mmCIF file of C-alpha atoms in Angstrom:
data_model
loop_
_atom_site.group_PDB
_atom_site.id
_atom_site.type_symbol
_atom_site.label_atom_id
_atom_site.label_comp_id
_atom_site.label_asym_id
_atom_site.label_seq_id
_atom_site.Cartn_x
_atom_site.Cartn_y
_atom_site.Cartn_z
ATOM 1 C CA MET A 9 98.047 65.544 115.287
ATOM 2 C CA VAL A 10 100.451 68.178 116.505
ATOM 3 C CA SER A 11 98.791 71.469 117.217
ATOM 4 C CA VAL A 12 100.066 74.887 118.105
ATOM 5 C CA THR A 13 98.381 77.576 120.144
ATOM 6 C CA ILE A 14 98.526 81.105 118.875
ATOM 7 C CA GLU A 15 96.873 84.254 120.101
ATOM 8 C CA LEU A 16 94.141 85.432 117.751
ATOM 9 C CA ASN A 17 92.653 88.846 118.457
ATOM 10 C CA GLY A 18 93.622 88.548 122.075
ATOM 11 C CA ALA A 19 92.331 85.002 122.718
ATOM 12 C CA ALA A 20 94.029 81.616 122.566
ATOM 13 C CA HIS A 21 93.428 79.805 119.293
ATOM 14 C CA MET A 22 94.508 76.279 118.353
ATOM 15 C CA LEU A 23 95.463 75.168 114.916
ATOM 16 C CA ARG A 24 97.359 72.319 113.319
ATOM 17 C CA ALA A 25 101.118 72.665 113.161
ATOM 18 C CA GLY A 26 102.420 73.929 109.838
ATOM 19 C CA ARG A 27 99.313 75.968 109.058
ATOM 20 C CA THR A 28 99.873 79.313 107.376
ATOM 21 C CA LEU A 29 98.294 82.685 107.903
ATOM 22 C CA HIS A 30 96.382 82.067 104.684
ATOM 23 C CA ASP A 31 94.970 78.826 106.145
ATOM 24 C CA LEU A 32 93.915 80.672 109.271
ATOM 25 C CA ILE A 33 92.138 83.460 107.384
ATOM 26 C CA ALA A 34 90.436 80.867 105.169
ATOM 27 C CA SER A 35 89.277 78.926 108.238
ATOM 28 C CA LEU A 36 87.682 82.118 109.538
ATOM 29 C CA ASP A 37 85.848 82.593 106.219
ATOM 30 C CA LEU A 38 87.566 85.915 105.737
ATOM 31 C CA LEU A 39 89.387 85.364 102.448
ATOM 32 C CA GLY A 40 88.423 88.095 99.999
ATOM 33 C CA LYS A 41 86.919 90.191 102.788
ATOM 34 C CA ARG A 42 88.132 93.672 103.640
ATOM 35 C CA VAL A 43 90.404 92.751 106.520
ATOM 36 C CA ALA A 44 93.965 93.591 107.468
ATOM 37 C CA VAL A 45 96.250 91.212 109.288
ATOM 38 C CA ALA A 46 99.291 91.577 111.493
ATOM 39 C CA VAL A 47 101.506 89.040 113.201
ATOM 40 C CA ASN A 48 103.386 90.158 116.280
ATOM 41 C CA ARG A 49 102.400 93.742 115.426
ATOM 42 C CA GLU A 50 103.878 93.558 111.945
ATOM 43 C CA VAL A 51 101.336 94.132 109.153
ATOM 44 C CA ILE A 52 101.381 91.273 106.629
ATOM 45 C CA PRO A 53 99.886 92.171 103.229
ATOM 46 C CA SER A 54 97.705 89.407 101.812
ATOM 47 C CA PRO A 55 100.222 88.204 99.206
ATOM 48 C CA GLY A 56 102.461 87.212 102.124
ATOM 49 C CA TRP A 57 99.838 85.174 104.004
ATOM 50 C CA ALA A 58 100.499 81.878 102.251
ATOM 51 C CA GLY A 59 104.191 81.971 103.030
ATOM 52 C CA ARG A 60 103.762 82.754 106.690
ATOM 53 C CA ILE A 61 103.691 79.578 108.812
ATOM 54 C CA LEU A 62 102.212 80.269 112.214
ATOM 55 C CA LYS A 63 104.372 79.445 115.203
ATOM 56 C CA PRO A 64 103.362 78.851 118.813
ATOM 57 C CA GLU A 65 102.583 82.085 120.616
ATOM 58 C CA ASP A 66 102.383 84.174 117.458
ATOM 59 C CA ARG A 67 100.042 87.045 118.144
ATOM 60 C CA VAL A 68 97.718 87.457 115.175
ATOM 61 C CA GLU A 69 95.484 90.452 114.717
ATOM 62 C CA VAL A 70 92.665 90.509 112.164
ATOM 63 C CA VAL A 71 90.888 93.845 111.861
ATOM 64 C CA VAL A 72 88.037 95.465 109.957
ATOM 65 C CA ALA A 73 86.684 98.981 109.566
ATOM 66 C CA ILE A 74 83.644 99.768 111.690
ATOM 67 C CA GLY A 75 81.671 102.910 112.449
ATOM 68 C CA GLY A 76 83.547 105.591 114.321
ATOM 69 C CA GLY A 77 84.058 109.318 114.498
ATOM 70 C CA MET B 20 60.983 134.123 92.795
ATOM 71 C CA ASN B 21 61.095 131.335 90.291
ATOM 72 C CA LEU B 22 60.429 128.117 92.183
ATOM 73 C CA ASN B 23 62.228 126.175 89.498
ATOM 74 C CA ASP B 24 65.517 127.845 90.302
ATOM 75 C CA THR B 25 68.136 125.429 91.542
ATOM 76 C CA PRO B 26 68.226 125.762 95.300
ATOM 77 C CA ASP B 27 71.445 127.355 96.467
ATOM 78 C CA GLU B 28 72.070 124.558 98.907
ATOM 79 C CA ILE B 29 73.096 122.104 96.235
ATOM 80 C CA ARG B 30 75.432 124.480 94.465
ATOM 81 C CA PRO B 31 78.802 125.202 95.988
ATOM 82 C CA ALA B 32 79.372 128.937 96.164
ATOM 83 C CA ALA B 33 81.052 130.214 93.053
ATOM 84 C CA THR B 34 83.623 132.076 95.079
ATOM 85 C CA ASP B 35 84.567 129.063 97.163
ATOM 86 C CA ALA B 36 87.220 126.891 95.618
ATOM 87 C CA GLY B 37 86.478 124.050 98.055
ATOM 88 C CA LEU B 38 88.460 122.328 100.737
ATOM 89 C CA THR B 39 91.865 121.086 99.650
ATOM 90 C CA ILE B 40 93.529 118.458 101.811
ATOM 91 C CA ALA B 41 96.805 116.859 100.781
ATOM 92 C CA GLY B 42 96.336 118.012 97.194
ATOM 93 C CA ARG B 43 92.765 116.759 96.739
ATOM 94 C CA THR B 44 89.869 119.207 96.640
ATOM 95 C CA TYR B 45 86.447 118.524 98.105
ATOM 96 C CA ALA B 46 83.312 120.578 97.420
ATOM 97 C CA SER B 47 81.924 119.788 100.871
ATOM 98 C CA ARG B 48 83.534 121.202 103.990
ATOM 99 C CA LEU B 49 81.694 118.814 106.251
ATOM 100 C CA LEU B 50 83.392 115.620 107.399
ATOM 101 C CA VAL B 51 81.203 113.010 109.039
ATOM 102 C CA GLY B 52 81.839 110.117 111.405
ATOM 103 C CA THR B 53 80.068 106.790 111.042
ATOM 104 C CA GLY B 54 79.729 105.779 114.708
ATOM 105 C CA LYS B 55 76.612 105.545 116.894
ATOM 106 C CA TYR B 56 74.046 105.058 114.124
ATOM 107 C CA ARG B 57 71.207 102.531 114.465
ATOM 108 C CA ASP B 58 72.316 100.569 111.418
ATOM 109 C CA PHE B 59 74.187 100.929 108.134
ATOM 110 C CA ASP B 60 71.076 102.131 106.297
ATOM 111 C CA GLU B 61 70.779 105.063 108.659
ATOM 112 C CA THR B 62 74.528 105.683 108.394
ATOM 113 C CA ARG B 63 74.352 105.872 104.632
ATOM 114 C CA ALA B 64 71.192 108.013 104.603
ATOM 115 C CA ALA B 65 72.798 110.502 106.990
ATOM 116 C CA VAL B 66 76.054 110.533 105.044
ATOM 117 C CA ASP B 67 74.139 111.238 101.832
ATOM 118 C CA ALA B 68 72.019 113.974 103.421
ATOM 119 C CA SER B 69 75.141 115.639 104.825
ATOM 120 C CA GLY B 70 76.696 115.936 101.380
ATOM 121 C CA THR B 71 80.035 114.911 102.835
ATOM 122 C CA GLU B 72 82.783 113.423 100.720
ATOM 123 C CA ILE B 73 84.973 112.335 103.632
ATOM 124 C CA VAL B 74 83.803 109.836 106.237
ATOM 125 C CA THR B 75 85.726 108.566 109.211
ATOM 126 C CA VAL B 76 85.875 104.919 110.214
ATOM 127 C CA THR B 77 87.597 103.136 113.047
ATOM 128 C CA ILE B 78 89.665 99.975 113.068
ATOM 129 C CA ARG B 79 88.695 97.100 115.354
ATOM 130 C CA ARG B 80 89.391 93.415 115.781
ATOM 131 C CA VAL B 81 87.108 91.063 113.866
ATOM 132 C CA ASN B 82 84.716 89.225 116.181
ATOM 133 C CA ILE B 83 85.999 85.707 115.728
ATOM 134 C CA GLY B 84 83.154 83.234 115.322
ATOM 135 C CA GLN B 85 80.645 85.807 114.151
ATOM 136 C CA HIS B 86 79.107 85.464 110.743
ATOM 137 C CA ALA B 87 81.734 86.429 108.218
ATOM 138 C CA ASN B 88 79.017 87.368 105.767
ATOM 139 C CA GLU B 89 77.234 90.017 107.764
ATOM 140 C CA PRO B 90 77.144 93.419 106.054
ATOM 141 C CA SER B 91 80.168 95.632 106.484
ATOM 142 C CA LEU B 92 80.430 99.367 106.922
ATOM 143 C CA LEU B 93 82.513 99.713 103.767
ATOM 144 C CA ASP B 94 79.632 98.245 101.758
ATOM 145 C CA ALA B 95 77.407 101.041 103.089
ATOM 146 C CA VAL B 96 79.987 103.770 102.478
ATOM 147 C CA PRO B 97 82.127 102.333 99.684
ATOM 148 C CA PRO B 98 85.670 103.669 99.265
ATOM 149 C CA ASP B 99 85.097 104.293 95.559
ATOM 150 C CA ARG B 100 82.389 106.863 96.455
ATOM 151 C CA PHE B 101 83.804 108.405 99.611
ATOM 152 C CA THR B 102 87.228 109.283 100.903
ATOM 153 C CA ILE B 103 87.604 106.976 103.885
ATOM 154 C CA LEU B 104 89.405 108.506 106.804
ATOM 155 C CA PRO B 105 90.515 105.828 109.259
ATOM 156 C CA ASN B 106 90.922 107.090 112.795
ATOM 157 C CA THR B 107 92.759 105.916 115.866
ATOM 158 C CA GLY B 108 89.804 106.294 118.215
ATOM 159 C CA GLY B 109 90.496 104.423 121.436
ATOM 160 C CA CYS B 110 94.288 104.722 121.229
ATOM 161 C CA PHE B 111 95.969 106.180 124.302
ATOM 162 C CA ASN B 112 99.598 106.107 123.162
ATOM 163 C CA ALA B 113 101.625 106.804 120.040
ATOM 164 C CA LYS B 114 102.634 103.183 119.507
ATOM 165 C CA ASP B 115 99.075 101.866 119.334
ATOM 166 C CA ALA B 116 97.994 104.751 117.114
ATOM 167 C CA VAL B 117 100.782 104.144 114.593
ATOM 168 C CA TYR B 118 100.115 100.399 114.562
ATOM 169 C CA THR B 119 96.378 100.969 114.074
ATOM 170 C CA LEU B 120 96.991 103.225 111.087
ATOM 171 C CA GLN B 121 99.454 100.790 109.549
ATOM 172 C CA LEU B 122 96.666 98.203 109.665
ATOM 173 C CA ALA B 123 94.209 100.766 108.295
ATOM 174 C CA ARG B 124 96.464 101.580 105.383
ATOM 175 C CA GLU B 125 96.675 97.912 104.489
ATOM 176 C CA LEU B 126 92.913 97.530 104.882
ATOM 177 C CA LEU B 127 92.224 100.466 102.563
ATOM 178 C CA GLY B 128 94.596 99.407 99.820
ATOM 179 C CA GLY B 129 97.486 101.638 100.751
ATOM 180 C CA HIS B 130 95.758 104.966 100.979
ATOM 181 C CA PRO B 131 97.787 107.279 103.178
ATOM 182 C CA LEU B 132 95.175 109.796 104.455
ATOM 183 C CA CYS B 133 94.348 109.232 108.109
ATOM 184 C CA LYS B 134 92.968 110.856 111.226
ATOM 185 C CA LEU B 135 95.316 110.656 114.170
ATOM 186 C CA GLU B 136 93.855 110.973 117.623
ATOM 187 C CA VAL B 137 95.732 109.943 120.736
ATOM 188 C CA LEU B 138 93.507 110.269 123.752
ATOM 189 C CA GLY B 139 94.532 111.321 127.226
ATOM 190 C CA ASP B 140 91.907 109.708 129.410
ATOM 191 C CA ASP B 141 88.451 108.155 129.321
ATOM 192 C CA LYS B 142 86.735 110.954 131.125
ATOM 193 C CA THR B 143 87.646 113.851 128.829
ATOM 194 C CA LEU B 144 88.929 112.114 125.665
ATOM 195 C CA PHE B 145 91.170 115.160 125.522
ATOM 196 C CA PRO B 146 94.174 114.649 123.243
ATOM 197 C CA ASN B 147 97.416 113.539 124.825
ATOM 198 C CA MET B 148 99.593 116.034 122.979
ATOM 199 C CA PRO B 149 103.091 114.617 123.722
ATOM 200 C CA GLU B 150 101.961 111.214 122.380
ATOM 201 C CA THR B 151 100.121 112.879 119.489
ATOM 202 C CA LEU B 152 103.296 114.696 118.434
ATOM 203 C CA LYS B 153 105.322 111.496 118.679
ATOM 204 C CA ALA B 154 102.813 109.569 116.568
ATOM 205 C CA ALA B 155 102.515 112.385 114.019
ATOM 206 C CA GLU B 156 106.271 112.402 113.516
ATOM 207 C CA ALA B 157 106.418 108.650 113.004
ATOM 208 C CA LEU B 158 103.448 108.623 110.630
ATOM 209 C CA VAL B 159 104.653 111.522 108.484
ATOM 210 C CA ARG B 160 108.054 109.832 108.226
ATOM 211 C CA ASP B 161 106.256 106.652 107.093
ATOM 212 C CA GLY B 162 104.440 108.499 104.274
ATOM 213 C CA PHE B 163 101.041 109.017 105.894
ATOM 214 C CA GLU B 164 98.965 112.139 105.258
ATOM 215 C CA VAL B 165 98.016 112.996 108.783
ATOM 216 C CA MET B 166 94.949 114.961 109.808
ATOM 217 C CA VAL B 167 95.356 115.410 113.496
ATOM 218 C CA TYR B 168 92.939 115.848 116.400
ATOM 219 C CA CYS B 169 94.571 118.281 118.796
ATOM 220 C CA SER B 170 94.048 120.684 121.638
ATOM 221 C CA ASP B 171 92.953 124.210 120.701
ATOM 222 C CA ASP B 172 96.437 125.471 121.447
ATOM 223 C CA PRO B 173 98.046 127.524 118.659
ATOM 224 C CA ILE B 174 101.537 126.438 119.637
ATOM 225 C CA GLN B 175 100.709 122.724 119.453
ATOM 226 C CA ALA B 176 98.906 123.334 116.160
ATOM 227 C CA ARG B 177 101.973 125.050 114.726
ATOM 228 C CA ILE B 178 104.268 122.243 115.857
ATOM 229 C CA LEU B 179 101.972 119.696 114.180
ATOM 230 C CA GLU B 180 102.031 121.724 111.000
ATOM 231 C CA ASP B 181 105.821 121.924 111.125
ATOM 232 C CA ILE B 182 105.952 118.144 111.525
ATOM 233 C CA GLY B 183 104.074 117.914 108.220
ATOM 234 C CA CYS B 184 100.465 117.193 109.164
ATOM 235 C CA VAL B 185 98.076 117.960 106.299
ATOM 236 C CA ALA B 186 95.300 119.356 108.525
ATOM 237 C CA VAL B 187 95.036 120.372 112.157
ATOM 238 C CA MET B 188 91.789 119.512 113.897
ATOM 239 C CA PRO B 189 91.363 121.225 117.238
ATOM 240 C CA LEU B 190 88.466 120.278 119.466
ATOM 241 C CA ALA B 191 85.718 122.863 119.977
ATOM 242 C CA SER B 192 84.625 121.056 123.141
ATOM 243 C CA LEU B 193 84.865 117.482 124.429
ATOM 244 C CA ILE B 194 84.241 114.622 121.987
ATOM 245 C CA GLY B 195 80.578 113.651 122.042
ATOM 246 C CA SER B 196 79.654 116.450 124.454
ATOM 247 C CA GLY B 197 77.690 118.640 122.039
ATOM 248 C CA MET B 198 78.804 121.670 124.021
ATOM 249 C CA GLY B 199 79.624 123.725 120.933
ATOM 250 C CA ILE B 200 82.417 126.214 120.292
ATOM 251 C CA LEU B 201 83.746 126.951 123.777
ATOM 252 C CA ASN B 202 86.829 128.950 122.861
ATOM 253 C CA PRO B 203 86.412 130.820 119.594
ATOM 254 C CA TRP B 204 89.420 132.992 120.436
ATOM 255 C CA ASN B 205 91.831 130.097 120.504
ATOM 256 C CA LEU B 206 90.369 128.725 117.285
ATOM 257 C CA SER B 207 90.852 132.150 115.694
ATOM 258 C CA LEU B 208 94.500 132.209 116.736
ATOM 259 C CA ILE B 209 95.019 128.818 115.110
ATOM 260 C CA ILE B 210 93.154 129.817 111.937
ATOM 261 C CA GLU B 211 95.093 133.051 111.637
ATOM 262 C CA GLN B 212 98.479 131.370 111.551
ATOM 263 C CA ALA B 213 97.665 128.085 109.818
ATOM 264 C CA ARG B 214 99.014 127.176 106.409
ATOM 265 C CA VAL B 215 97.082 123.893 106.332
ATOM 266 C CA PRO B 216 93.314 123.448 106.693
ATOM 267 C CA VAL B 217 91.900 123.921 110.180
ATOM 268 C CA ILE B 218 88.980 121.609 110.836
ATOM 269 C CA VAL B 219 86.981 121.736 114.037
ATOM 270 C CA ASP B 220 86.831 118.180 115.284
ATOM 271 C CA ALA B 221 84.607 117.356 118.238
ATOM 272 C CA GLY B 222 82.085 119.265 120.292
ATOM 273 C CA VAL B 223 79.602 120.507 117.702
ATOM 274 C CA GLY B 224 76.083 119.923 119.031
ATOM 275 C CA THR B 225 73.753 121.582 116.577
ATOM 276 C CA ALA B 226 73.694 123.524 113.317
ATOM 277 C CA SER B 227 74.522 126.920 114.814
ATOM 278 C CA ASP B 228 77.743 125.485 116.290
ATOM 279 C CA ALA B 229 78.857 124.369 112.839
ATOM 280 C CA ALA B 230 77.945 127.770 111.391
ATOM 281 C CA ILE B 231 79.923 129.556 114.106
ATOM 282 C CA ALA B 232 82.975 127.413 113.403
ATOM 283 C CA MET B 233 82.757 128.249 109.710
ATOM 284 C CA GLU B 234 82.140 131.943 110.357
ATOM 285 C CA LEU B 235 85.332 132.010 112.394
ATOM 286 C CA GLY B 236 87.136 130.927 109.253
ATOM 287 C CA CYS B 237 87.581 127.233 109.884
ATOM 288 C CA ASP B 238 88.136 125.313 106.664
ATOM 289 C CA GLY B 239 85.791 122.528 107.687
ATOM 290 C CA VAL B 240 83.969 120.772 110.489
ATOM 291 C CA LEU B 241 84.105 117.110 111.478
ATOM 292 C CA MET B 242 81.243 115.681 113.500
ATOM 293 C CA ASN B 243 79.620 112.425 114.441
ATOM 294 C CA THR B 244 77.436 112.449 117.562
ATOM 295 C CA ALA B 245 75.661 115.707 116.687
ATOM 296 C CA ILE B 246 74.144 113.920 113.711
ATOM 297 C CA ALA B 247 73.916 110.342 114.976
ATOM 298 C CA HIS B 248 72.279 111.264 118.279
ATOM 299 C CA ALA B 249 69.874 113.864 116.937
ATOM 300 C CA ARG B 250 66.243 112.810 117.200
ATOM 301 C CA GLU B 251 66.193 112.657 113.398
ATOM 302 C CA PRO B 252 69.757 111.996 112.279
ATOM 303 C CA VAL B 253 69.119 112.305 108.553
ATOM 304 C CA ARG B 254 67.386 115.664 108.965
ATOM 305 C CA MET B 255 70.196 116.886 111.222
ATOM 306 C CA ALA B 256 72.740 115.770 108.624
ATOM 307 C CA ARG B 257 71.004 118.030 106.135
ATOM 308 C CA ALA B 258 70.889 120.843 108.694
ATOM 309 C CA MET B 259 74.638 120.500 109.183
ATOM 310 C CA ARG B 260 75.243 120.620 105.454
ATOM 311 C CA LEU B 261 73.296 123.863 105.218
ATOM 312 C CA ALA B 262 74.917 125.303 108.347
ATOM 313 C CA VAL B 263 78.427 124.617 107.091
ATOM 314 C CA GLN B 264 77.576 126.189 103.748
ATOM 315 C CA GLY B 265 75.853 129.133 105.418
ATOM 316 C CA GLY B 266 78.717 129.703 107.812
ATOM 317 C CA ARG B 267 81.248 129.523 105.008
ATOM 318 C CA GLU B 268 79.282 131.989 102.895
ATOM 319 C CA ALA B 269 78.977 134.365 105.841
ATOM 320 C CA PHE B 270 82.727 134.122 106.414
ATOM 321 C CA LEU B 271 83.420 134.897 102.759
ATOM 322 C CA ALA B 272 80.840 137.689 102.740
ATOM 323 C CA GLY B 273 82.432 139.321 105.776
ATOM 324 C CA ARG B 274 80.113 140.198 108.623
ATOM 325 C CA MET B 275 79.137 143.786 109.502
ATOM 326 C CA PRO B 276 80.969 145.325 112.405
ATOM 327 C CA ARG B 277 79.349 145.047 115.823
ATOM 328 C CA ARG B 278 78.097 148.468 117.014
ATOM 329 C CA PHE B 279 76.971 149.525 120.407
ATOM 330 C CA ALA B 280 74.464 152.017 119.028
ATOM 331 C CA ALA B 281 71.400 151.352 116.903
ATOM 332 C CA SER B 282 71.429 152.327 113.241
ATOM 333 C CA PRO B 283 68.048 152.523 111.474
ATOM 334 C CA SER B 284 67.613 150.402 108.398
ATOM 335 C CA SER B 285 64.969 152.702 106.954
ATOM 336 C CA PRO B 286 66.025 156.199 105.894
ATOM 337 C CA MET B 287 65.016 158.914 108.324
ATOM 338 C CA ALA B 288 64.420 161.450 105.508
ATOM 339 C CA GLY B 289 60.952 161.801 104.010
ATOM 340 C CA ARG B 290 59.091 160.366 106.963
ATOM 341 C CA ILE B 291 55.335 160.920 107.108
ATOM 342 C CA ALA B 292 54.618 163.169 110.059
#
């Protein structure tokens, strides 16, 4: 099995080669949740997740809203 | 007095048209942050007691590996009930602030209203104004409606307005300090010239501070710690609601002039003896 290492929220994260952003979000149990996602600091709206194959060293950011002032 | 009369506190003053930001009008002039509460129940109870219609949230990375099903802030303060104002708390440069708000816009289904704050350092959390101006320009160009945390400097406030910000939000004192309105004169200068709402953001410690801000003629007050770190946050939220309304009413009523000499309230004529 060929795997790639990406950066997910600042930490190394391994996944199988050819996996998409959609696969990643699903594996985190975050599909349908109120999250926003960016790859290499470019925001990717959810309709684009399935078409985005993750490449080695992609920097993925998954964010939520939390309490703040 | 008829005890069945509707208490004034739940009726907006007839003469007050409300707070209009970017074309939307709010009855409440109090904006409330959602940080530092014990839990979401307390957050929601305080938000409700404050009467606010606009709540700020902040954008952070998901904790990978944590339960995806734990309750979320936006369940406690749902976007269909409240106007959610995402902030850039923790950003120290324009680039990070713009990126954060691009993520926020996506997260909130494209809504463009945001609170920009670009901080200068950890110790003071004072705004870094050159970076704030840079970020404001980029965000306005990108279609955001920018409410902006800024220094209490009338020149900076005017520049932000000229850039196209929809509200300027000078600090009254340091974020989270509870030190109150330290420079009412500067705030007055900003209020006097502003063509967009002026909202005191940061520094309010207790109800009288909020009332003073409103009496100066501020269009609104934004606070978080003053409520969340009160001994009884929900009661303080209610106090702030009343203080903002009281201060606004006093501003509209127009205070009496200050006099050096006393002036008796009872007529001197017809005194006994």
